[in-house]
Coordinates of C-alpha atoms in Angstrom, one line a residue:
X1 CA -27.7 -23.0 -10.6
X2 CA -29.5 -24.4 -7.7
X3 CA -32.1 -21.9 -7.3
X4 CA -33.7 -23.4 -4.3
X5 CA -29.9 -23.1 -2.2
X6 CA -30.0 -20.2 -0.2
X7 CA -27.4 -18.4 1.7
X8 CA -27.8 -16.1 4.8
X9 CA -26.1 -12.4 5.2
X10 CA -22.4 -12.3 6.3
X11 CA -23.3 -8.8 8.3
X12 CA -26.0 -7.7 10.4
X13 CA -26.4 -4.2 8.8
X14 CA -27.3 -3.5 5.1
X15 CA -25.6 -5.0 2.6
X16 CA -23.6 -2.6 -0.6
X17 CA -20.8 -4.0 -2.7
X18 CA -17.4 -2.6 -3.7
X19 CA -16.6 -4.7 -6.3
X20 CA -18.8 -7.5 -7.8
X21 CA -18.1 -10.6 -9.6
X22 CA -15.9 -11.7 -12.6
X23 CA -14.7 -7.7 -12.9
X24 CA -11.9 -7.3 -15.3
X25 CA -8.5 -7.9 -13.3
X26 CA -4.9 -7.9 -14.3
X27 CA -4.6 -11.7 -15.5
X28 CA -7.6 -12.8 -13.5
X29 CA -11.5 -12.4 -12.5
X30 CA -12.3 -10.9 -9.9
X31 CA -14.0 -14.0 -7.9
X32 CA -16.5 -12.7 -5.8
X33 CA -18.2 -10.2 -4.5
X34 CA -16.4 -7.2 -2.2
X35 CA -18.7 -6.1 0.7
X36 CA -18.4 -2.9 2.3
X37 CA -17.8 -3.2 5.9
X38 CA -19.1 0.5 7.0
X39 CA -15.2 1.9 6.5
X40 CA -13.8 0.0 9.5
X41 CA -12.2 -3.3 10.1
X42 CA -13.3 -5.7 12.7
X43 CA -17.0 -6.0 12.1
X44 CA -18.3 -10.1 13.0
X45 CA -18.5 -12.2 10.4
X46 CA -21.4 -14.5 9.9
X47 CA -21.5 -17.9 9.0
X48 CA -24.0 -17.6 5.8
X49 CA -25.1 -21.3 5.5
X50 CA -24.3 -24.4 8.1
X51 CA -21.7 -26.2 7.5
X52 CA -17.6 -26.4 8.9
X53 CA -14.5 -24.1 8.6
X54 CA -12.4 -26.6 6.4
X55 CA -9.5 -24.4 5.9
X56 CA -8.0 -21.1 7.0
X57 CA -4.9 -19.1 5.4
X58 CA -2.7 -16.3 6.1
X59 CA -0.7 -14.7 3.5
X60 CA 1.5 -11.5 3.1
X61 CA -0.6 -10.4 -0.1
X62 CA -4.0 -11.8 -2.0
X63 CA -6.9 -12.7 0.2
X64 CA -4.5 -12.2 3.8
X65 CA -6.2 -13.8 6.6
X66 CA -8.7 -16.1 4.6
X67 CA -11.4 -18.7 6.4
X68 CA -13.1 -21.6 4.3
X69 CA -16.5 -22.7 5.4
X70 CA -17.9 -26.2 3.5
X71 CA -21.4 -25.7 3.7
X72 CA -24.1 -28.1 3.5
X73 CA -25.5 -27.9 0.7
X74 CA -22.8 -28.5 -2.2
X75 CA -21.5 -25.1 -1.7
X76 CA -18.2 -23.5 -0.5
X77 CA -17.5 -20.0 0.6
X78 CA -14.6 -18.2 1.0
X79 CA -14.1 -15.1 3.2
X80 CA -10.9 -12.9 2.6
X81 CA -9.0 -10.1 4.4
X82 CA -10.1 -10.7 7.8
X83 CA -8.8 -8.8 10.5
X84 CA -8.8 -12.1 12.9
X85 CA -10.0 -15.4 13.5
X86 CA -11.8 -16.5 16.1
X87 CA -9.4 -17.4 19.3
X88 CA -8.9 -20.8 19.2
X89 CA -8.4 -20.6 15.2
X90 CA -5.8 -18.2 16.3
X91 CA -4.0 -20.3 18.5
X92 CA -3.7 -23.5 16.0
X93 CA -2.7 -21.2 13.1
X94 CA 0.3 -19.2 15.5
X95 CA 1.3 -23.0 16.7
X96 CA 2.2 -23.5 12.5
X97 CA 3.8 -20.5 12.4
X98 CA 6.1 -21.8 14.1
X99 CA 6.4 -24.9 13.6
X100 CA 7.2 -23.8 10.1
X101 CA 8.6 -20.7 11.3
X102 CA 7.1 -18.9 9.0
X103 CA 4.2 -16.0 8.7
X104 CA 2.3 -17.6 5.7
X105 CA 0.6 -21.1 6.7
X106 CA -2.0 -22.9 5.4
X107 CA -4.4 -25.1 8.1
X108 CA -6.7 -27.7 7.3
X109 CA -9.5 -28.9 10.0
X110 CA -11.6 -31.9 9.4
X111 CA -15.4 -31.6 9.6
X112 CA -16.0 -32.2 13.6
X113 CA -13.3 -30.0 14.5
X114 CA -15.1 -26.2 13.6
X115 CA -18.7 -27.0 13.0
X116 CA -20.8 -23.8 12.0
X117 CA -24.4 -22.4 12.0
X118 CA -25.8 -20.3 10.0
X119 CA -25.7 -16.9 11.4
X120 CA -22.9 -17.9 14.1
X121 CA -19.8 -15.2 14.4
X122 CA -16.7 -17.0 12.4
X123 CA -14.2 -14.4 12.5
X124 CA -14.0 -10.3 11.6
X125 CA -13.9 -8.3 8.8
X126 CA -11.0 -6.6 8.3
X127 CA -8.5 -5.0 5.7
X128 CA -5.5 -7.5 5.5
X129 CA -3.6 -9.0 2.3
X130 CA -4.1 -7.1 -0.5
X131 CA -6.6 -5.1 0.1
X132 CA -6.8 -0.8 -0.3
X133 CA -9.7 -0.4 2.4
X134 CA -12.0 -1.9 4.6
X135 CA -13.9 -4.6 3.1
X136 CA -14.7 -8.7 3.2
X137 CA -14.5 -10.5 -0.3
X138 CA -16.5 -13.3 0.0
X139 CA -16.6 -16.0 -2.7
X140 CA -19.1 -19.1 -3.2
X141 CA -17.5 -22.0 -4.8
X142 CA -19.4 -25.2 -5.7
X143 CA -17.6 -27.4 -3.6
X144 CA -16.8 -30.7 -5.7
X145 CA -15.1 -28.3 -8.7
X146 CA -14.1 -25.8 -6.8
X147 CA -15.0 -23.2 -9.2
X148 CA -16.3 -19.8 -8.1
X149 CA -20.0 -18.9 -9.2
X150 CA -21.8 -15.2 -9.6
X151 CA -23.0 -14.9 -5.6
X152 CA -25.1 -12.0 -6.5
X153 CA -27.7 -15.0 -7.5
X154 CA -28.1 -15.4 -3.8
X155 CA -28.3 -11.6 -2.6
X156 CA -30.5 -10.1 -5.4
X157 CA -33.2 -9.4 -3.4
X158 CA -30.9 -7.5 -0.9
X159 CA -28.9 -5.7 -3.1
X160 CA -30.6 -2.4 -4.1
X161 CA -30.1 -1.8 -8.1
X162 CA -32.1 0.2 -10.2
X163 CA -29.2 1.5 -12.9
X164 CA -28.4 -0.2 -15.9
X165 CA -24.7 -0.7 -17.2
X166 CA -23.1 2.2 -19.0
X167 CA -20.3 2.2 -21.8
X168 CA -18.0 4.7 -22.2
X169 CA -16.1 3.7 -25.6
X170 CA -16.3 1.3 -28.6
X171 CA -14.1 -0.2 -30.6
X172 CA -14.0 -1.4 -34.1
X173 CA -10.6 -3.5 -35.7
X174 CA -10.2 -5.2 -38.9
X175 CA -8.4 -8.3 -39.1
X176 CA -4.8 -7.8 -39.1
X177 CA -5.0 -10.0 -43.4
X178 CA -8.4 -9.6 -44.0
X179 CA -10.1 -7.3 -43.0
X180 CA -9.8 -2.8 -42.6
X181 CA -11.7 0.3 -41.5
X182 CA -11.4 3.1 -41.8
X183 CA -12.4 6.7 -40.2
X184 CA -14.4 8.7 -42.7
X185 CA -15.2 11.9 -40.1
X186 CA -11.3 12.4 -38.6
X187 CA -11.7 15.7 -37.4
X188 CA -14.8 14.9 -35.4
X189 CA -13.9 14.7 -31.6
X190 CA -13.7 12.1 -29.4
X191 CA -13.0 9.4 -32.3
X192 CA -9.3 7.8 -32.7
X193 CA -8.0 5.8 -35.5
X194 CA -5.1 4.2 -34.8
X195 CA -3.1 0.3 -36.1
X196 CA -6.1 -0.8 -37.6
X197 CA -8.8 0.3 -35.2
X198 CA -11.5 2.6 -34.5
X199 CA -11.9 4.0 -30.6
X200 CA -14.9 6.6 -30.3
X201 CA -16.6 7.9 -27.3
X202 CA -20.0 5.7 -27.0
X203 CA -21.9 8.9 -26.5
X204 CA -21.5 10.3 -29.5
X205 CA -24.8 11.6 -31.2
X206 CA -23.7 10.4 -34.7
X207 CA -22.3 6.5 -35.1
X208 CA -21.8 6.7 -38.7
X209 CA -18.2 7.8 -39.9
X210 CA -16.8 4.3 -39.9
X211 CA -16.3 2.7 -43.4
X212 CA -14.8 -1.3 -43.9
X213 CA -14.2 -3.6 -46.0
X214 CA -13.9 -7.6 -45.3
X215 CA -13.1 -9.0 -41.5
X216 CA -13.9 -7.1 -39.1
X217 CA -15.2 -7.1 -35.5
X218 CA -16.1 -4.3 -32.1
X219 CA -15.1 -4.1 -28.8
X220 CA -17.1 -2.3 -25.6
X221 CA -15.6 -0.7 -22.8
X222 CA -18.4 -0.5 -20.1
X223 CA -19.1 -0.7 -16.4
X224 CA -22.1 -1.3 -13.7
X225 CA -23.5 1.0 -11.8
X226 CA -25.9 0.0 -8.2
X227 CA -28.0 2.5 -6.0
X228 CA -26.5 4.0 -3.2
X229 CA -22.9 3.9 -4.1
X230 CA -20.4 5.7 -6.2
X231 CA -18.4 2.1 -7.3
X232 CA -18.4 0.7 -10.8
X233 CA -18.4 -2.6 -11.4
X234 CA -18.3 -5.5 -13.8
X235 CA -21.0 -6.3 -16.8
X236 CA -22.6 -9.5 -16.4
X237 CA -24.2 -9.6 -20.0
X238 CA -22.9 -8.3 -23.0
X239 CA -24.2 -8.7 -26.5
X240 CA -23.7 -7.5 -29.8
X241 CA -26.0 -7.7 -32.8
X242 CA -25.4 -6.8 -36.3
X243 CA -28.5 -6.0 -38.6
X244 CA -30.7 -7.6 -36.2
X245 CA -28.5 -11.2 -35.5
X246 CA -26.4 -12.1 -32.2
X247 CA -22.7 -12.6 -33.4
X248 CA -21.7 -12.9 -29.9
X249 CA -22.3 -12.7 -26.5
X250 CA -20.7 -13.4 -22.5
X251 CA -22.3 -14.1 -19.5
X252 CA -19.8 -13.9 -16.5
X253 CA -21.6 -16.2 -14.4
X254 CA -18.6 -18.8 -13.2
X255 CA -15.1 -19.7 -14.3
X256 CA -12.6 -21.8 -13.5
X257 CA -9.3 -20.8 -11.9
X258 CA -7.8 -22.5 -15.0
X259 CA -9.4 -19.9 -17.1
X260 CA -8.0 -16.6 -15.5
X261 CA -5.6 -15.9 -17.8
X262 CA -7.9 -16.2 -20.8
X263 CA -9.1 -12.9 -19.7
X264 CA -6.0 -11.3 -21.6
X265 CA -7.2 -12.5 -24.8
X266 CA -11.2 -11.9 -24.7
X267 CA -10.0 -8.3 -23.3
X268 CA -8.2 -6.0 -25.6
X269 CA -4.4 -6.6 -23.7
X270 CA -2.4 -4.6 -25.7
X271 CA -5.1 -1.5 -25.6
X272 CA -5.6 -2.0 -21.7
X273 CA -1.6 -2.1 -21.5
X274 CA -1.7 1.4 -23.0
X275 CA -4.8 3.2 -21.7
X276 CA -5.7 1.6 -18.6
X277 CA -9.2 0.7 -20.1
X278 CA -10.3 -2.6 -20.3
X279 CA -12.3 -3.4 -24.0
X280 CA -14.1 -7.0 -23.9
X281 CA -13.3 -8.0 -27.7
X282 CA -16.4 -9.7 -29.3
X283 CA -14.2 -11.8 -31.5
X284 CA -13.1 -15.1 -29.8
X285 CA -9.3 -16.4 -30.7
X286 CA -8.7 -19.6 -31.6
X287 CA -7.2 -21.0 -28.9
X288 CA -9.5 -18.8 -26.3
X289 CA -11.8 -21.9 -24.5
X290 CA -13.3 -19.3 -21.6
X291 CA -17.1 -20.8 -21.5
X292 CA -18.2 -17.8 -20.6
X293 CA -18.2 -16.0 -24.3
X294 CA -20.3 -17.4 -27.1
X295 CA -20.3 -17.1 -30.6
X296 CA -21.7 -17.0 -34.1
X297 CA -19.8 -19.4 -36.6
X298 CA -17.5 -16.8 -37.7
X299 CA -16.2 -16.7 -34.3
X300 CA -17.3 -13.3 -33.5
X301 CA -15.8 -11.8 -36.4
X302 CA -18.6 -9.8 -39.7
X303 CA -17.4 -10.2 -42.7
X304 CA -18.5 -6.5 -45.1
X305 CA -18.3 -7.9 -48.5
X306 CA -21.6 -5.5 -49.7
X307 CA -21.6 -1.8 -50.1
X308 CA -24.1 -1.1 -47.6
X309 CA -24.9 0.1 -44.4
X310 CA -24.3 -2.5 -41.3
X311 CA -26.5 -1.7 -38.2
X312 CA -24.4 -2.8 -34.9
X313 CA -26.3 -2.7 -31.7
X314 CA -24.5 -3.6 -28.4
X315 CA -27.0 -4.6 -25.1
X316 CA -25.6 -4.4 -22.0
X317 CA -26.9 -5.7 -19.0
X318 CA -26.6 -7.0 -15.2
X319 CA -28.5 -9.3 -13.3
X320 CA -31.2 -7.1 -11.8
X321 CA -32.3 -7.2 -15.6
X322 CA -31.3 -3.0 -16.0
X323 CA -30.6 -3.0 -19.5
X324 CA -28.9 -0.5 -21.8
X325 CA -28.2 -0.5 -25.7
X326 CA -25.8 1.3 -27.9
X327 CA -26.1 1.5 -31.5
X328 CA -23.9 2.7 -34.4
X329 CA -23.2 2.1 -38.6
X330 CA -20.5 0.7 -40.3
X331 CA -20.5 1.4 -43.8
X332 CA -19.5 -1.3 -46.2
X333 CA -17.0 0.2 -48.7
X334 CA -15.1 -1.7 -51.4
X335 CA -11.4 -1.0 -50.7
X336 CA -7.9 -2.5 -50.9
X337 CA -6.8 -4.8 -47.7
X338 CA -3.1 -4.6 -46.9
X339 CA -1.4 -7.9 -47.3
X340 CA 2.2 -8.3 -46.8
X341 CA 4.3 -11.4 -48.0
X342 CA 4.3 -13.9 -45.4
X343 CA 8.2 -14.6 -43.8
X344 CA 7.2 -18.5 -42.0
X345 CA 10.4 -17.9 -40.0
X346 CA 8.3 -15.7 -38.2
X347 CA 5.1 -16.5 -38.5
X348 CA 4.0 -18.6 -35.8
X349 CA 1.0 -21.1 -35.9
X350 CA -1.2 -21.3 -32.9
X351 CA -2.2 -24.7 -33.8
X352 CA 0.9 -26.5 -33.6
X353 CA 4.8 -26.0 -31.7
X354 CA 6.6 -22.8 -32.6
X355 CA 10.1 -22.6 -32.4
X356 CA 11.8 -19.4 -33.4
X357 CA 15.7 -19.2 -33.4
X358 CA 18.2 -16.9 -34.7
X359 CA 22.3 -16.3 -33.5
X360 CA 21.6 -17.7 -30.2
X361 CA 17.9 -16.4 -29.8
X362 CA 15.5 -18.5 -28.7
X363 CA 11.6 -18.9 -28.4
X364 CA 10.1 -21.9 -27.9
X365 CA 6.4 -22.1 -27.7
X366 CA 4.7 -25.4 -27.4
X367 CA 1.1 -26.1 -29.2
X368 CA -1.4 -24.4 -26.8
X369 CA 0.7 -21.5 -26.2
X370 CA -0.7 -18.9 -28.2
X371 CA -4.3 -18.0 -28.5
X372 CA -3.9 -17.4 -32.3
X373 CA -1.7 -17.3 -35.1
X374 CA 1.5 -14.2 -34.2
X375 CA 3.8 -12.7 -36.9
X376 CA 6.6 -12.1 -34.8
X377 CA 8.0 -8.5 -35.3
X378 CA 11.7 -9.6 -34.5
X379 CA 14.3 -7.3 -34.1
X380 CA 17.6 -6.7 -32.1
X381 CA 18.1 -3.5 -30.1
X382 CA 21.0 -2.0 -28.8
X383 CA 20.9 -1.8 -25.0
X384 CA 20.2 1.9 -23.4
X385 CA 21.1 0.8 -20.1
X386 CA 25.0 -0.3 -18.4
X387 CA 23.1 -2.8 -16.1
X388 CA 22.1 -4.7 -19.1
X389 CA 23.9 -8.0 -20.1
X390 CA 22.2 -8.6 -23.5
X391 CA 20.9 -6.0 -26.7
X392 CA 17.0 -5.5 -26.0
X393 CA 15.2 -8.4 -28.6
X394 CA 11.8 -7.7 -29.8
X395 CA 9.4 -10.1 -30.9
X396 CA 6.3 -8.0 -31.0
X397 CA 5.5 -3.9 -31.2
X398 CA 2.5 -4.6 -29.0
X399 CA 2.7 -6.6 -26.2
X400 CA 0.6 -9.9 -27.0
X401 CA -0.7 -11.8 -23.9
X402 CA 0.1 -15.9 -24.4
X403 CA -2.2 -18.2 -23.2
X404 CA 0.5 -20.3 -21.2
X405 CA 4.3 -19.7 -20.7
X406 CA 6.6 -19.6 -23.6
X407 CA 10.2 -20.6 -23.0
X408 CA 12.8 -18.1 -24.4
X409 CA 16.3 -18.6 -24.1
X410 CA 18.5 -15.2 -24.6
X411 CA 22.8 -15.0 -25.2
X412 CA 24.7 -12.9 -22.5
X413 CA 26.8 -10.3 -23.7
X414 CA 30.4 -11.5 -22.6
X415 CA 32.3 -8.1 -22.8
X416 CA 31.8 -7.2 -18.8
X417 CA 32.5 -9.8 -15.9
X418 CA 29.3 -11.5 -14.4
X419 CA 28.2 -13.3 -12.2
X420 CA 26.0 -16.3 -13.7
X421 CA 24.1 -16.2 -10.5
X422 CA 23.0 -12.4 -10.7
X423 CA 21.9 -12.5 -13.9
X424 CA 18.3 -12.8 -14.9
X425 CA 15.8 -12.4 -18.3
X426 CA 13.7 -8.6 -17.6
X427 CA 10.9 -7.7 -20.0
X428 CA 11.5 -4.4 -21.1
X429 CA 8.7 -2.0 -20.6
X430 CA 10.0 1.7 -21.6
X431 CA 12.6 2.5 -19.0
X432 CA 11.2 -0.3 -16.3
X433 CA 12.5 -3.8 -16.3
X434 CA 10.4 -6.5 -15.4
X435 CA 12.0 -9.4 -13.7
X436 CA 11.1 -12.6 -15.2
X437 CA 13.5 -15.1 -13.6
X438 CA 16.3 -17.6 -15.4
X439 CA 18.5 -19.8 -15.4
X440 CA 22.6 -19.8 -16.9
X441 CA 23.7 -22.4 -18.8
X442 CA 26.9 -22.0 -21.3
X443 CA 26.4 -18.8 -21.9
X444 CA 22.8 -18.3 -22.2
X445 CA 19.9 -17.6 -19.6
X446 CA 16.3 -19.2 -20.4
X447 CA 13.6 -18.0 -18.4
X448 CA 9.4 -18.4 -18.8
X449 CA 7.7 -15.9 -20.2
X450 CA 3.6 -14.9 -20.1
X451 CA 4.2 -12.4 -23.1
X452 CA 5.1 -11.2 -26.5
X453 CA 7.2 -8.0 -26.3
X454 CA 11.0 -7.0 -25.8
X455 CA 12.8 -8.4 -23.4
X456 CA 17.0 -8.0 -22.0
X457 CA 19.6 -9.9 -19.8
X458 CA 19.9 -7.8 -16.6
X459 CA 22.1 -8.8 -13.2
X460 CA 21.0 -7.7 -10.2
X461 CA 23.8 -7.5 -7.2
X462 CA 21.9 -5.3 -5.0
X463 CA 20.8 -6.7 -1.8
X464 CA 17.5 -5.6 -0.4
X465 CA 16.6 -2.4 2.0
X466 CA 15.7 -2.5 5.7
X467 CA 14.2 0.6 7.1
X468 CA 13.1 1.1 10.9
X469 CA 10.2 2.7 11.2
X470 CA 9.5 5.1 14.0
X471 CA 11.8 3.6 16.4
X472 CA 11.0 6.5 19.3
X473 CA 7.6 4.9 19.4
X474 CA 8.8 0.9 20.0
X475 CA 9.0 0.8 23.6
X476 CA 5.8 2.9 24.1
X477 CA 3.4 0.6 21.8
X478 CA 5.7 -2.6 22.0
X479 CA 5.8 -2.8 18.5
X480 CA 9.2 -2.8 16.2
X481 CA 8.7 -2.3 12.8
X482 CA 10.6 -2.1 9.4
X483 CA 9.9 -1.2 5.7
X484 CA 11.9 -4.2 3.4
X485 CA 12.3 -3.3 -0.1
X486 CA 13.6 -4.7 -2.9
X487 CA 13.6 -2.4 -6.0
X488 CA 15.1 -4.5 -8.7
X489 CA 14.2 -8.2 -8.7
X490 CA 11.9 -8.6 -5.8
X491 CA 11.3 -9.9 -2.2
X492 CA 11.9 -13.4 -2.1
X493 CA 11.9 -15.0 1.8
X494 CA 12.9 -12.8 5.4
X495 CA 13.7 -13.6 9.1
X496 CA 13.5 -12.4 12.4
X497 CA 15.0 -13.7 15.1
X498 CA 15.2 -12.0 18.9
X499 CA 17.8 -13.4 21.2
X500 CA 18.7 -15.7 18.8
X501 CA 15.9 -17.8 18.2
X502 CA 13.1 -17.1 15.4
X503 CA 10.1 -15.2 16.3
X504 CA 7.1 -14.3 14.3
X505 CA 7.0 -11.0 12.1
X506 CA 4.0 -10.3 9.9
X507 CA 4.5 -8.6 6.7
X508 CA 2.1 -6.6 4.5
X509 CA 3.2 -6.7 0.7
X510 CA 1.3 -3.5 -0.5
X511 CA 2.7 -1.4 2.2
X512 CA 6.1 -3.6 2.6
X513 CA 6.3 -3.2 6.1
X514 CA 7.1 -6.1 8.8
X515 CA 6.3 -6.3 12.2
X516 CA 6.6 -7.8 15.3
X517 CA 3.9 -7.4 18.9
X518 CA 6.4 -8.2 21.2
X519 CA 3.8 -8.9 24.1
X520 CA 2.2 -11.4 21.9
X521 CA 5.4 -13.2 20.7
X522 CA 6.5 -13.3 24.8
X523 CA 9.2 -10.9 24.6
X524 CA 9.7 -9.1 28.1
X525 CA 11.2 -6.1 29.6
X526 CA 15.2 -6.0 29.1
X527 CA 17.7 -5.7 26.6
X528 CA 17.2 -8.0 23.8
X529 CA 19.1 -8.5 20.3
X530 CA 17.0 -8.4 16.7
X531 CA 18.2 -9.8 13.2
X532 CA 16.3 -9.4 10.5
X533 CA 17.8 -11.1 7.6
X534 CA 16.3 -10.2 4.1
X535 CA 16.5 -12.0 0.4
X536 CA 15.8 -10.8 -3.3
X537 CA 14.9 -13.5 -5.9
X538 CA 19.2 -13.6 -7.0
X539 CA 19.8 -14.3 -3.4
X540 CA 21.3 -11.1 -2.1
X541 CA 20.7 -10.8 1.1
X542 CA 20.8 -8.2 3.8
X543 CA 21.0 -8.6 7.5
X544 CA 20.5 -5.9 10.1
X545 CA 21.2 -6.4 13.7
X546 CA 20.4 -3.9 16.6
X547 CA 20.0 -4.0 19.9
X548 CA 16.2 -3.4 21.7

């Protein structure tokens, strides 16, 4: 880090944060920080460093309105859910709309054409994409790798933060072959044993009713805390000793956007699947490359081959240098460590390709794909639901997270018409049913998957919804919108048109509503005709016409 960089405020009132970087997300880091924007949208954002808006997009979800500034000094940053640009911005990104005719666009701008100073207005903060509340999310990237770095290394001295990081559980897990624990206190409260690990409350007074024997390593579930705000955020440091020696530690300082989904195995997936609660593992998998973790030679993992007391201490803390430590024993007891027979039909070898088929079942998982070595756990279940084309097949109790897509190829059930086109691969998640996409091909459908679990053939014929919303209030405000909803597949593409030619609707994807300002799009007084033609992801479509 280039400690003699320095970036300016993006607001003119004190700064407090939201969310903060590299916080545990579903598949991803969070990539910068969130700043509050007093709970209301439209306050001016300023450039923080010179430099020139590069790029500016606008999407129905993620960052919504975004705006890229290529600063100066080696640095990108990146400023999302913005209410609006500035006018002229405005203009150039409405002219691609519809030129592509379409809401979402993407603009470029070479460096003469938006040149910024530090401190000048750029646009205003605002609350689109997705986003729950009023806030900017502003990112520095290092501009030749394009990778997002900790921007708290610029604000410290204008962030208040006096609290140290606090956990609220710990976890300890045997290896699945070589190593066990065990709970030796099971009527104490606030400790759960459960396939082959150990959760307890972190602020228990006693640590010492764990017992092991061979492999075995911990897990922390913690957040940060800052002055003046009721948020939780991200740990930047975690470390965890054992009788005095690091076994392994992570600094979320910067990633790569290649890295996101390594999250999923440094994090405890199946656990967070179940409890909400994210546990940051301090054993790193084989195929897990996400610089930010470090490790001993055992990868993380202690080996208890004494009968003796192990001292674990776990530090926690952020980048103000608030600090807090947790402490507990694992006893080292001499006891048997469940080994089954291994069946190499199933077992599946992170270091090379894996291919699994059985009576038309397929699962085909190139070298790379898993971030260690999987027994599959395969078994066929009958179906529970008529929509279903296929049984339900299992490969795995617990859902494990793969570290890039796995092809799997499923056989249709043929004892109901079809239509090829309709069908599609779901992951099964209790009574839901995830849509995962496919393709048909002689009687099969083969779709990517990101996951280890059960999964069926389903066929969606359903086209999507379209809903007006308060239609008594259109003529008054000069706005007509409409809810679209697609409640099996998804949302894939949607139209409007007035008088027959296309005119620009936005669309919000966390409140599925779509809109159109008829002033703005140059639709006057009189009658007028709408269509608003709507697609799912098996190309049923809807299409509503009324009259306006």
């Amino acid at each position: 880090m280039a400690q003699e960089v320095t970036f300016g405020v993006p607001f003119d009132f004190p700064l407090f944060l939201s969310g903060n970087f590299g916080e545990l997300r579903s598949n991803h880091f969070h990539g910068g920080l969130d700043f509050k924007t007093q709970g209301v949208t439209g306050k001016p954002l300023l450039a923080i460093a010179d430099g020139y808006i590069s790029k500016v997009t606008v999407t129905a979800g993620g960052y919504g309105n975004a705006l890229y500034i290529t600063h100066d000094n080696g640095y990108t940053s990146v400023h999302g859910h913005l209410d609006r640009f500035l006018p002229e911005i405005a203009r150039r990104i409405r002219e691609q709309q519809y030129a592509e005719q379409s809401y979402v666009v993407t603009l470029e701008f070479a460096p003469e054409e938006f040149p910024v100073s530090q401190g000048e207005v750029v646009a205003y903060a605002g609350n689109t994409g997705y986003s729950f509340g009023p806030h900017l999310h502003m990112e520095i990237r290092t501009t030749d790798t394009n990778e997002p770095i900790d921007p708290l290394y610029f604000y410290k001295d204008k962030i208040v933060d006096n609290i140290p990081p606090r956990a609220t559980h710990i976890m300890v897990y045997g290896d699945s072959r070589e190593g066990r624990v065990v709970n030796t206190a099971p009527s104490q409260k606030g400790v759960v044993e459960q396939e082959g690990k150990i959760i307890f409350n972190s602020q228990l007074s006693t640590f010492n009713f764990i017992s092991a024997w061979g492999r075995i390593s911990a897990a922390i579930s913690a957040n940060d805390y800052m002055d003046g705000t009721t948020n939780n955020y991200g740990v930047r440091y975690v470390r965890l000793y054992v009788d005095g020696r690091l076994v392994s530690c992570s600094d979320v300082d910067r990633f790569d956007f290649d890295e996101n989904r390594l999250i999923n195995s440094w994090t405890d997936y199946a656990e967070q699947r179940r409890s909400k609660r994210w546990y940051m593992r301090s054993s790193i998998a084989e195929n897990n490359e996400l610089r930010m973790l470090r490790a001993d030679g055992q990868c993380g993992w202690v080996t208890i081959d004494e009968e003796r007391d192990y001292h674990f201490r776990y530090e926690l803390e952020d980048l103000h240098g608030n600090c807090s430590v947790y402490r507990f024993v694992v006893r080292g007891k001499r006891m048997p460590v469940a080994t089954s027979p291994r069946n190499y039909l199933y077992y599946m070898d992170a270091s090379r390709d894996n291919r699994f088929y059985v009576a038309g079942t397929e699962l085909w998982m190139p070298q790379g794909t898993l971030f260690e070595d999987v027994d599959l756990e395969y078994e066929v279940l009958s179906s529970e639901s008529d929509s279903d084309f296929a049984d339900i097949y299992r490969f795995s109790t617990q859902p494990v997270p793969l570290r890039k897509s796995a092809e799997l190829t499923l056989p249709i059930r043929l004892d109901k018409p079809f239509d090829s086109k309709k069908l599609y691969v779901a992951r099964v998640d209790g009574k839901r049913r995830v849509y995962c996409g496919g393709t048909y091909k002689y009687g099969h459908i083969t779709a990517n998957i990101t996951e280890l679990g059960s999964y069926t053939v389903c066929s969606d014929v359903t086209p999507p919804t379209i809903t007006p919303i308060g239609e008594s209030t259109w003529k008054k405000r000069g706005i007509v919108t409409l809810r679209i909803a697609d409640g099996e597949t998804g949302l894939r593409s949607y139209r409007g048109k007035i008088d027959g030619r296309w005119v620009l609707f936005k669309y919000s994807s966390k409140s599925a509503r779509l809109w159109c300002d008829l002033k703005a799009e140059g639709i006057g007084p009189g009658r007028h005709t709408v269509e608003i033609e709507v697609e799912d992801m098996r190309r049923n479509k809807r299409v509503m016409k009324f009259e306006l």
